[in-house]
Amino acid sequence: MTYVSIKFSKNRLFYIDQTKLPLEEKWLECKNLNDGYSAIKNLNVRGAPLIGIFAAYVIIIHLKSLPLEKSLFLKEFKRAIAYLKGCRPTAVNLAWALQRLETLCWENQSRSVSRIKEMLAREARLMHREDISLCDNMAAFGAKLISDNDRVLTHCNTGFLATAGKGTALAVIYQAKKDKKNVTVYVDETRPLLQGARLTAWELMKNKITAFVICDNSAAYLMRKGLIDKVFVGADRIAANGDVANKIGTYSAALAANFHKIPFYVVAPFTTFDLSLASGGDIPIEQRPQDEVRLIMGSLPVVPKKAKACNFAFDLTPHDLITAIVSDKGIIYPPYKENIKKIMVKIM
Ligand code: MRU
């Protein structure tokens, strides 16, 4: 069964509101640039590859309202790209997709505005189709790492809700199931916004895969009890040396896996690699509102009045804790600096 999280049809953009899942499956329309900005900012649309594709479509929607006079068009186009790029800083896919549109526009600025608009719309659709096949490739490579009856720990949401295709880490599990392997998934609930409990569990149930939601703090104990064979997570940005930024809590899972000698795999497409950064220390880590920690599901307080909270949305996993990175071009093993460079040269 195929599921999707965004739809672009007849020049209209729709998305499933992920903040309402799993209680409500509600589709909304993104009608303009500000709608798109707040959908990404508030995590109605989330997941590194998905925000890139969605943002590209937001620009296409915005183009409808732009003037045909060239200099005004270029000025407003540039402003809109910069505005969306600043929406979420950690996942590089967002900047990557917008940069691709920007480059196409500058390379073709001698053409008429209506021609440029057509070319940009075609490019956004192309990126969408490409993301679907990147997911298929990662799934095929990653599934080779899964054995029958594996018990896999995962963190955050890395499935069809996080990409335009089947997903990154979850796509590997979907492929393993398709290959007739029996897989059990332990799903970190992923505080504070519960992407694991709300979204991953929902996806796995739709796909009829055995899953147990666990509190983030129980992963190490499950490992100690021998209940976890492998860890599969996604990534929001991977530096040139293989350091990975991903949802907060990924680092703790990697440390625990390393201590218990459990393979720790990261699954990400080339659009998540940022070779301009030598190491993870240079990746900007998004900090989000304190209320995401202080309130459950945005409304129920779980801390004393006036208690302060600290809310880093992502953390960094150093490359030496990572067994391999599954990319759309193949599985990358250490030494990462050399091997990432080799595989990325092939792609770019
Ligand atoms: O804040 P989110 O929900 O957008 O964070 C998403 C993640 O951290 C995912 O693990 C990541 O995007 C990689 S999977 C596509």
mmCIF file of N, CA, C and O in Angstrom, residues 167-201:
data_model
loop_
_atom_site.group_PDB
_atom_site.id
_atom_site.type_symbol
_atom_site.label_atom_id
_atom_site.label_comp_id
_atom_site.label_asym_id
_atom_site.label_seq_id
_atom_site.Cartn_x
_atom_site.Cartn_y
_atom_site.Cartn_z
ATOM 1 N N GLY A 167 10.547 6.691 2.870
ATOM 2 C CA GLY A 167 11.260 7.022 4.089
ATOM 3 C C GLY A 167 12.742 6.731 3.985
ATOM 4 O O GLY A 167 13.252 6.355 2.925
ATOM 5 N N THR A 168 13.422 6.901 5.120
ATOM 6 C CA THR A 168 14.857 6.598 5.194
ATOM 7 C C THR A 168 15.001 5.315 6.027
ATOM 8 O O THR A 168 14.871 4.221 5.481
ATOM 9 N N ALA A 169 15.190 5.447 7.337
ATOM 10 C CA ALA A 169 15.367 4.250 8.170
ATOM 11 C C ALA A 169 14.131 3.346 8.147
ATOM 12 O O ALA A 169 14.245 2.113 8.072
ATOM 13 N N LEU A 170 12.943 3.924 8.186
ATOM 14 C CA LEU A 170 11.736 3.075 8.183
ATOM 15 C C LEU A 170 11.547 2.378 6.838
ATOM 16 O O LEU A 170 11.029 1.269 6.776
ATOM 17 N N ALA A 171 11.999 3.026 5.768
ATOM 18 C CA ALA A 171 11.874 2.397 4.443
ATOM 19 C C ALA A 171 12.673 1.093 4.398
ATOM 20 O O ALA A 171 12.276 0.133 3.728
ATOM 21 N N VAL A 172 13.784 1.078 5.136
ATOM 22 C CA VAL A 172 14.604 -0.141 5.205
ATOM 23 C C VAL A 172 13.769 -1.269 5.835
ATOM 24 O O VAL A 172 13.770 -2.412 5.367
ATOM 25 N N ILE A 173 13.039 -0.913 6.867
ATOM 26 C CA ILE A 173 12.220 -1.923 7.550
ATOM 27 C C ILE A 173 11.067 -2.368 6.644
ATOM 28 O O ILE A 173 10.746 -3.548 6.555
ATOM 29 N N TYR A 174 10.464 -1.400 5.928
ATOM 30 C CA TYR A 174 9.385 -1.765 4.994
ATOM 31 C C TYR A 174 9.905 -2.712 3.918
ATOM 32 O O TYR A 174 9.227 -3.656 3.530
ATOM 33 N N GLN A 175 11.123 -2.453 3.455
ATOM 34 C CA GLN A 175 11.692 -3.307 2.405
ATOM 35 C C GLN A 175 11.986 -4.703 2.963
ATOM 36 O O GLN A 175 11.721 -5.710 2.302
ATOM 37 N N ALA A 176 12.514 -4.746 4.189
ATOM 38 C CA ALA A 176 12.815 -6.048 4.802
ATOM 39 C C ALA A 176 11.537 -6.871 4.926
ATOM 40 O O ALA A 176 11.513 -8.069 4.651
ATOM 41 N N LYS A 177 10.439 -6.187 5.260
ATOM 42 C CA LYS A 177 9.173 -6.903 5.373
ATOM 43 C C LYS A 177 8.750 -7.428 3.993
ATOM 44 O O LYS A 177 8.294 -8.559 3.851
ATOM 45 N N LYS A 178 8.917 -6.587 2.987
ATOM 46 C CA LYS A 178 8.586 -6.977 1.615
ATOM 47 C C LYS A 178 9.418 -8.192 1.192
ATOM 48 O O LYS A 178 8.946 -9.050 0.449
ATOM 49 N N ASP A 179 10.649 -8.232 1.690
ATOM 50 C CA ASP A 179 11.537 -9.367 1.380
ATOM 51 C C ASP A 179 11.215 -10.580 2.254
ATOM 52 O O ASP A 179 12.028 -11.509 2.349
ATOM 53 N N LYS A 180 10.074 -10.505 2.949
ATOM 54 C CA LYS A 180 9.576 -11.626 3.770
ATOM 55 C C LYS A 180 10.403 -11.877 5.039
ATOM 56 O O LYS A 180 10.443 -12.981 5.569
ATOM 57 N N LYS A 181 11.085 -10.820 5.513
ATOM 58 C CA LYS A 181 11.793 -10.977 6.787
ATOM 59 C C LYS A 181 10.870 -10.500 7.897
ATOM 60 O O LYS A 181 10.138 -9.521 7.729
ATOM 61 N N ASN A 182 10.957 -11.200 9.005
ATOM 62 C CA ASN A 182 10.143 -10.824 10.148
ATOM 63 C C ASN A 182 10.946 -9.812 10.993
ATOM 64 O O ASN A 182 12.047 -10.116 11.417
ATOM 65 N N VAL A 183 10.388 -8.620 11.178
ATOM 66 C CA VAL A 183 11.119 -7.597 11.947
ATOM 67 C C VAL A 183 10.214 -7.057 13.049
ATOM 68 O O VAL A 183 9.032 -6.779 12.814
ATOM 69 N N THR A 184 10.776 -6.911 14.229
ATOM 70 C CA THR A 184 10.057 -6.253 15.328
ATOM 71 C C THR A 184 10.752 -4.913 15.570
ATOM 72 O O THR A 184 11.977 -4.847 15.593
ATOM 73 N N VAL A 185 9.935 -3.868 15.740
ATOM 74 C CA VAL A 185 10.526 -2.541 15.900
ATOM 75 C C VAL A 185 10.234 -1.991 17.294
ATOM 76 O O VAL A 185 9.079 -1.989 17.739
ATOM 77 N N TYR A 186 11.282 -1.562 17.971
ATOM 78 C CA TYR A 186 11.121 -0.820 19.217
ATOM 79 C C TYR A 186 11.225 0.658 18.861
ATOM 80 O O TYR A 186 12.204 1.090 18.248
ATOM 81 N N VAL A 187 10.185 1.413 19.203
ATOM 82 C CA VAL A 187 10.060 2.799 18.755
ATOM 83 C C VAL A 187 10.276 3.745 19.929
ATOM 84 O O VAL A 187 9.450 3.801 20.849
ATOM 85 N N ASP A 188 11.384 4.474 19.911
ATOM 86 C CA ASP A 188 11.583 5.512 20.944
ATOM 87 C C ASP A 188 10.445 6.523 20.818
ATOM 88 O O ASP A 188 10.194 7.035 19.716
ATOM 89 N N GLU A 189 9.819 6.866 21.910
ATOM 90 C CA GLU A 189 8.683 7.794 21.788
ATOM 91 C C GLU A 189 9.128 9.174 21.265
ATOM 92 O O GLU A 189 8.379 9.869 20.607
ATOM 93 N N THR A 190 10.373 9.553 21.580
ATOM 94 C CA THR A 190 10.971 10.788 21.050
ATOM 95 C C THR A 190 10.343 12.061 21.635
ATOM 96 O O THR A 190 9.672 12.840 20.940
ATOM 97 N N ARG A 191 10.566 12.214 22.916
ATOM 98 C CA ARG A 191 10.206 13.474 23.579
ATOM 99 C C ARG A 191 11.009 14.616 22.987
ATOM 100 O O ARG A 191 12.153 14.383 22.573
ATOM 101 N N PRO A 192 10.540 15.846 22.928
ATOM 102 C CA PRO A 192 9.260 16.263 23.504
ATOM 103 C C PRO A 192 8.056 16.158 22.549
ATOM 104 O O PRO A 192 6.921 16.152 23.020
ATOM 105 N N LEU A 193 8.272 16.068 21.234
ATOM 106 C CA LEU A 193 7.103 16.167 20.354
ATOM 107 C C LEU A 193 6.556 14.805 19.910
ATOM 108 O O LEU A 193 5.629 14.734 19.107
ATOM 109 N N LEU A 194 7.187 13.742 20.412
ATOM 110 C CA LEU A 194 6.640 12.387 20.272
ATOM 111 C C LEU A 194 6.489 11.913 18.822
ATOM 112 O O LEU A 194 5.524 11.211 18.496
ATOM 113 N N GLN A 195 7.446 12.267 18.000
ATOM 114 C CA GLN A 195 7.373 11.811 16.605
ATOM 115 C C GLN A 195 7.392 10.278 16.521
ATOM 116 O O GLN A 195 6.831 9.691 15.603
ATOM 117 N N GLY A 196 8.072 9.622 17.487
ATOM 118 C CA GLY A 196 8.109 8.160 17.485
ATOM 119 C C GLY A 196 6.750 7.588 17.871
ATOM 120 O O GLY A 196 6.154 6.794 17.146
ATOM 121 N N ALA A 197 6.273 8.022 19.029
ATOM 122 C CA ALA A 197 5.008 7.483 19.560
ATOM 123 C C ALA A 197 3.827 7.814 18.647
ATOM 124 O O ALA A 197 2.983 6.967 18.363
ATOM 125 N N ARG A 198 3.774 9.057 18.176
ATOM 126 C CA ARG A 198 2.595 9.483 17.401
ATOM 127 C C ARG A 198 2.687 9.052 15.939
ATOM 128 O O ARG A 198 1.704 8.589 15.366
ATOM 129 N N LEU A 199 3.869 9.227 15.337
ATOM 130 C CA LEU A 199 3.976 9.093 13.878
ATOM 131 C C LEU A 199 4.543 7.740 13.441
ATOM 132 O O LEU A 199 3.976 7.078 12.565
ATOM 133 N N THR A 200 5.657 7.337 14.064
ATOM 134 C CA THR A 200 6.271 6.068 13.648
ATOM 135 C C THR A 200 5.361 4.897 14.002
ATOM 136 O O THR A 200 5.149 3.995 13.183
ATOM 137 N N ALA A 201 4.803 4.930 15.205
ATOM 138 C CA ALA A 201 3.912 3.827 15.593
ATOM 139 C C ALA A 201 2.713 3.776 14.648
ATOM 140 O O ALA A 201 2.267 2.699 14.232
#
